[in-house]
PDB file of C-alpha atoms in Angstrom:
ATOM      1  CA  UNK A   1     -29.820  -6.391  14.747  1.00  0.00           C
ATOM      2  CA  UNK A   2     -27.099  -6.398  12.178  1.00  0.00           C
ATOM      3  CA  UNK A   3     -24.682  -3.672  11.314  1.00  0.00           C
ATOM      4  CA  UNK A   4     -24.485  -2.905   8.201  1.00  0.00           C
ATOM      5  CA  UNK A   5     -22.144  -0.989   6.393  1.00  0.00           C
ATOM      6  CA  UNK A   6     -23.597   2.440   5.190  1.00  0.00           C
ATOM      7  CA  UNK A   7     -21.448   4.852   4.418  1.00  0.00           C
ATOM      8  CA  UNK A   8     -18.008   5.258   3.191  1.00  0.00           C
ATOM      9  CA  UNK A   9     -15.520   8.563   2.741  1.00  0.00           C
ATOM     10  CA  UNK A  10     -12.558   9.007   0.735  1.00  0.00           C
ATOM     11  CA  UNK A  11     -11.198  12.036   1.929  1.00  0.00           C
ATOM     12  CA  UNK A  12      -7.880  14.101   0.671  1.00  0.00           C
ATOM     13  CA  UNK A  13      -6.466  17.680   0.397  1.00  0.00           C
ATOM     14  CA  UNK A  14      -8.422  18.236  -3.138  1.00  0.00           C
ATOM     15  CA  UNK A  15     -11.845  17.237  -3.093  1.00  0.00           C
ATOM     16  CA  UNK A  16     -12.687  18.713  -6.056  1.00  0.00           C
ATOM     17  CA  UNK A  17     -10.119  16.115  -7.920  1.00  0.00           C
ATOM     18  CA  UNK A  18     -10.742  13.340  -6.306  1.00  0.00           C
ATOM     19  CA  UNK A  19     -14.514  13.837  -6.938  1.00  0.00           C
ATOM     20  CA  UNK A  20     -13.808  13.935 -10.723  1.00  0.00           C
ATOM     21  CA  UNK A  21     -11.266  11.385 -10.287  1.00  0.00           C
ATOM     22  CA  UNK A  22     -13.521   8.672  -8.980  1.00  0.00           C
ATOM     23  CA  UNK A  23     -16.630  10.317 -10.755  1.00  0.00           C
ATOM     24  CA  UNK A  24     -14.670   9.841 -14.483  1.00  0.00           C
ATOM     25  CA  UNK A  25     -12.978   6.084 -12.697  1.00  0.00           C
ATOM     26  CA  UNK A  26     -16.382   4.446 -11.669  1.00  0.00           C
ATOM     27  CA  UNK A  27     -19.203   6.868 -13.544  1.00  0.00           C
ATOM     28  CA  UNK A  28     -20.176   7.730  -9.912  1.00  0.00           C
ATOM     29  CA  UNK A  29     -22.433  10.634  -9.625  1.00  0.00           C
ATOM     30  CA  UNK A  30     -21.094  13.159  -7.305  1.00  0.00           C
ATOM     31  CA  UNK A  31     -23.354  16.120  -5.841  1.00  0.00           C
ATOM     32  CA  UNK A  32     -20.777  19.113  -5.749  1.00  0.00           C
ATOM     33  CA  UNK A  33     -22.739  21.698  -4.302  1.00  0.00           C
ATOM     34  CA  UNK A  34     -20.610  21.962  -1.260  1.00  0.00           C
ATOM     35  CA  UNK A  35     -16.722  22.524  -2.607  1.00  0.00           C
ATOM     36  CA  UNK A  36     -16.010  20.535   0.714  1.00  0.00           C
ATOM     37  CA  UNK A  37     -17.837  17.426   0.641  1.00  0.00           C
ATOM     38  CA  UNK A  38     -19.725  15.654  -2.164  1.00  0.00           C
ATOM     39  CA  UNK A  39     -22.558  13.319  -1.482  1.00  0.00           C
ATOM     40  CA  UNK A  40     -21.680  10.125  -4.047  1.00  0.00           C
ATOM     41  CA  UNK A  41     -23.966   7.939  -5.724  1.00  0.00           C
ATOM     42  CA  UNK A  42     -22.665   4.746  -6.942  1.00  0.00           C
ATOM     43  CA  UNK A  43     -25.998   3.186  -8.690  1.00  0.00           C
ATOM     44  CA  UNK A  44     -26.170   0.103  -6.878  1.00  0.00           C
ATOM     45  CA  UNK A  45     -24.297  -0.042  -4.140  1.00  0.00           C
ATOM     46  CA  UNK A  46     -23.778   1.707  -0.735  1.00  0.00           C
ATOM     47  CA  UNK A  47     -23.239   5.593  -1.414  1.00  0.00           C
ATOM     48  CA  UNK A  48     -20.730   7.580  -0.344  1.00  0.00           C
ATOM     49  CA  UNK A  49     -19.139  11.243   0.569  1.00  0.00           C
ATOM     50  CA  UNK A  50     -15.510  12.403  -0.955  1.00  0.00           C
ATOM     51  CA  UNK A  51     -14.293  14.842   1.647  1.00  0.00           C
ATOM     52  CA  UNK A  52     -11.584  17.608   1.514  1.00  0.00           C
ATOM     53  CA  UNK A  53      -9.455  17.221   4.978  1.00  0.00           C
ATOM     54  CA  UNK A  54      -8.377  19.706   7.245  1.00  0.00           C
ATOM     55  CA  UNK A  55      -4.557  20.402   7.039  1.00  0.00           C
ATOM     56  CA  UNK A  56      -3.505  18.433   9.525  1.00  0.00           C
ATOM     57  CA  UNK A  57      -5.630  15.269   8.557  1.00  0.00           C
ATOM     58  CA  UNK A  58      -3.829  12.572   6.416  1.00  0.00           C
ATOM     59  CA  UNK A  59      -5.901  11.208   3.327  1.00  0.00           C
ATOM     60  CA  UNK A  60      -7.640   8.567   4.349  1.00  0.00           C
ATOM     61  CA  UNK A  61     -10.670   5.893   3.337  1.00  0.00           C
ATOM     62  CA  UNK A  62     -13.102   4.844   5.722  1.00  0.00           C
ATOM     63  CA  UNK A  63     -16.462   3.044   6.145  1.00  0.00           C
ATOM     64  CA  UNK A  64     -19.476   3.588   8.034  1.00  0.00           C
ATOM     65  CA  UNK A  65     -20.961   0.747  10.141  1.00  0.00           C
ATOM     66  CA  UNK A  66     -24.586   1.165  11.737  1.00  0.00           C
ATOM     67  CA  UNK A  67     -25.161   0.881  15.671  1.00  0.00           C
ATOM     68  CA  UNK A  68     -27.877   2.360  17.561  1.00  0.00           C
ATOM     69  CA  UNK A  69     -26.197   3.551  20.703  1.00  0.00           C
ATOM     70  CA  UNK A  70     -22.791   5.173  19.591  1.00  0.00           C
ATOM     71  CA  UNK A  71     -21.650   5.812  23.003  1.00  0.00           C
ATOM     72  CA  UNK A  72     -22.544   1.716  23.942  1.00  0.00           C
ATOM     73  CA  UNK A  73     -20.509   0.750  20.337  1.00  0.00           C
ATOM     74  CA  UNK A  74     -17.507   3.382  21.608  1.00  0.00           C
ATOM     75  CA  UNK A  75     -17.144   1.636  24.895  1.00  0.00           C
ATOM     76  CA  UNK A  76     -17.324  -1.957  23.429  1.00  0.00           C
ATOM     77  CA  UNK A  77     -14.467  -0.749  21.178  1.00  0.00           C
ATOM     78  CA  UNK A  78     -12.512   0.256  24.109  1.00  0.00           C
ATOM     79  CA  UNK A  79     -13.025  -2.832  25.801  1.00  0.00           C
ATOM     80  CA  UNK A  80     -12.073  -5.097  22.779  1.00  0.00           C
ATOM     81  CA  UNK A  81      -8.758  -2.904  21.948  1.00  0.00           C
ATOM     82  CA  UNK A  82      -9.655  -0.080  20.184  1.00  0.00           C
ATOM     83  CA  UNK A  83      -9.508   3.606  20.392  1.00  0.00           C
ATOM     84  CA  UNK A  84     -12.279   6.196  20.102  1.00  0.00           C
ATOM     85  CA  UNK A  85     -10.965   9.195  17.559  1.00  0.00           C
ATOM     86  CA  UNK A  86     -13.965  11.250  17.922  1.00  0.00           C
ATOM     87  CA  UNK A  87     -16.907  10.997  20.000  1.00  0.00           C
ATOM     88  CA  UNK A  88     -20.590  11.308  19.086  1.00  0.00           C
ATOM     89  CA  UNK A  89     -21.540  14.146  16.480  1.00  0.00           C
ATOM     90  CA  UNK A  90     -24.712  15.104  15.171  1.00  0.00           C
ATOM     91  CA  UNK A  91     -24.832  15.230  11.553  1.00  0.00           C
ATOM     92  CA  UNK A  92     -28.302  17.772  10.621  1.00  0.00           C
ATOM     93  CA  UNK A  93     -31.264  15.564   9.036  1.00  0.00           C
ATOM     94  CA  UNK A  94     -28.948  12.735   9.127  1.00  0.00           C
ATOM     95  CA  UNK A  95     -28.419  11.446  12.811  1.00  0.00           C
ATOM     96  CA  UNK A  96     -24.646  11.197  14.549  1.00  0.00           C
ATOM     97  CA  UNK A  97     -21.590   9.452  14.182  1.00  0.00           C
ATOM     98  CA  UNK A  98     -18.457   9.078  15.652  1.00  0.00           C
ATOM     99  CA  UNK A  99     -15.054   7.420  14.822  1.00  0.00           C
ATOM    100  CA  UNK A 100     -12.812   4.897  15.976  1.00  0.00           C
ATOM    101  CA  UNK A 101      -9.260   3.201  15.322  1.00  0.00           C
ATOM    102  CA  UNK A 102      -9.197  -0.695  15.601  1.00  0.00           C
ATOM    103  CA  UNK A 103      -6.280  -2.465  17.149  1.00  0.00           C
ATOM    104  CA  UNK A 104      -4.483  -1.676  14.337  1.00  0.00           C
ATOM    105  CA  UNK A 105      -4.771   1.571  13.629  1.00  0.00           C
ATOM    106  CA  UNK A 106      -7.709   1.607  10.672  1.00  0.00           C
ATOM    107  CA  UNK A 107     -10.183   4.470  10.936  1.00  0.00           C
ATOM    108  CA  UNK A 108     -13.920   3.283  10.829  1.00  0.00           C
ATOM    109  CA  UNK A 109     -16.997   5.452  11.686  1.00  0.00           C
ATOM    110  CA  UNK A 110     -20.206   4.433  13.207  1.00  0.00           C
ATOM    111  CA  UNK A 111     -23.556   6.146  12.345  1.00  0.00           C
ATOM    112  CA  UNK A 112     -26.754   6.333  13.857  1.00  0.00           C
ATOM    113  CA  UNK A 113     -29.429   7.661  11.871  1.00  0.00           C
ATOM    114  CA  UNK A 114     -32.048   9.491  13.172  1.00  0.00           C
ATOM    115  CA  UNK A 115     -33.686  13.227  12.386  1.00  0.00           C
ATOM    116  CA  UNK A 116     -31.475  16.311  14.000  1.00  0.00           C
ATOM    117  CA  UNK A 117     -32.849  19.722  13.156  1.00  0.00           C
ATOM    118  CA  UNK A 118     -30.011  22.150  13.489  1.00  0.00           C
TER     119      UNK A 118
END
């Protein structure tokens, strides 16, 4: 299988600007119905989320890579280097994901889709 990128987050203190920010930048549609994270749509390309961070978060960008065992893609990052930032969290109707730091420090998230019913 390949992993394809399928996600991607910009996240900051002020969602609400940065959603306008990159919605009046690119013409990206963003879905504002929750102040705290807006589902993007780019047109053609891979959508996306803009996120408002908890205080003690830095701002960050990140992509989301597709596995279908998180916990088997968390321990293979471990073994080549990297670190695990959070572990395996389901995401309702979506699936889970989790988040890792390469060897040099970039934040990436893996997702595995899949129905959850909260």
């Amino acid at each position: 299988m390949t992993h394809p990128v399928v996600h991607w987050e910009i996240g900051g203190r002020d969602a609400k600007r940065l959603q306008a920010f990159y919605a009046d930048l690119f013409g990206w549609k963003v879905d504002e119905q929750d102040p705290e994270y807006g589902l993007v749509e780019t047109g053609d390309g891979v959508g996306g989320g803009i996120m408002r961070t908890p205080a003690q978060m830095p701002p960050y960008v990140t992509i989301y890579v597709q596995v279908d065992d998180l916990d088997a893609a968390l321990r293979r990052v471990g073994e080549l280097g990297g670190r695990q930032v959070k572990g395996p969290t389901p995401i309702t109707n979506v699936g889970a994901f989790a988040l890792f730091q390469d060897p040099e420090g970039n934040l990436i998230g893996l997702l595995t889709p899949g129905f959850i019913n909260a």
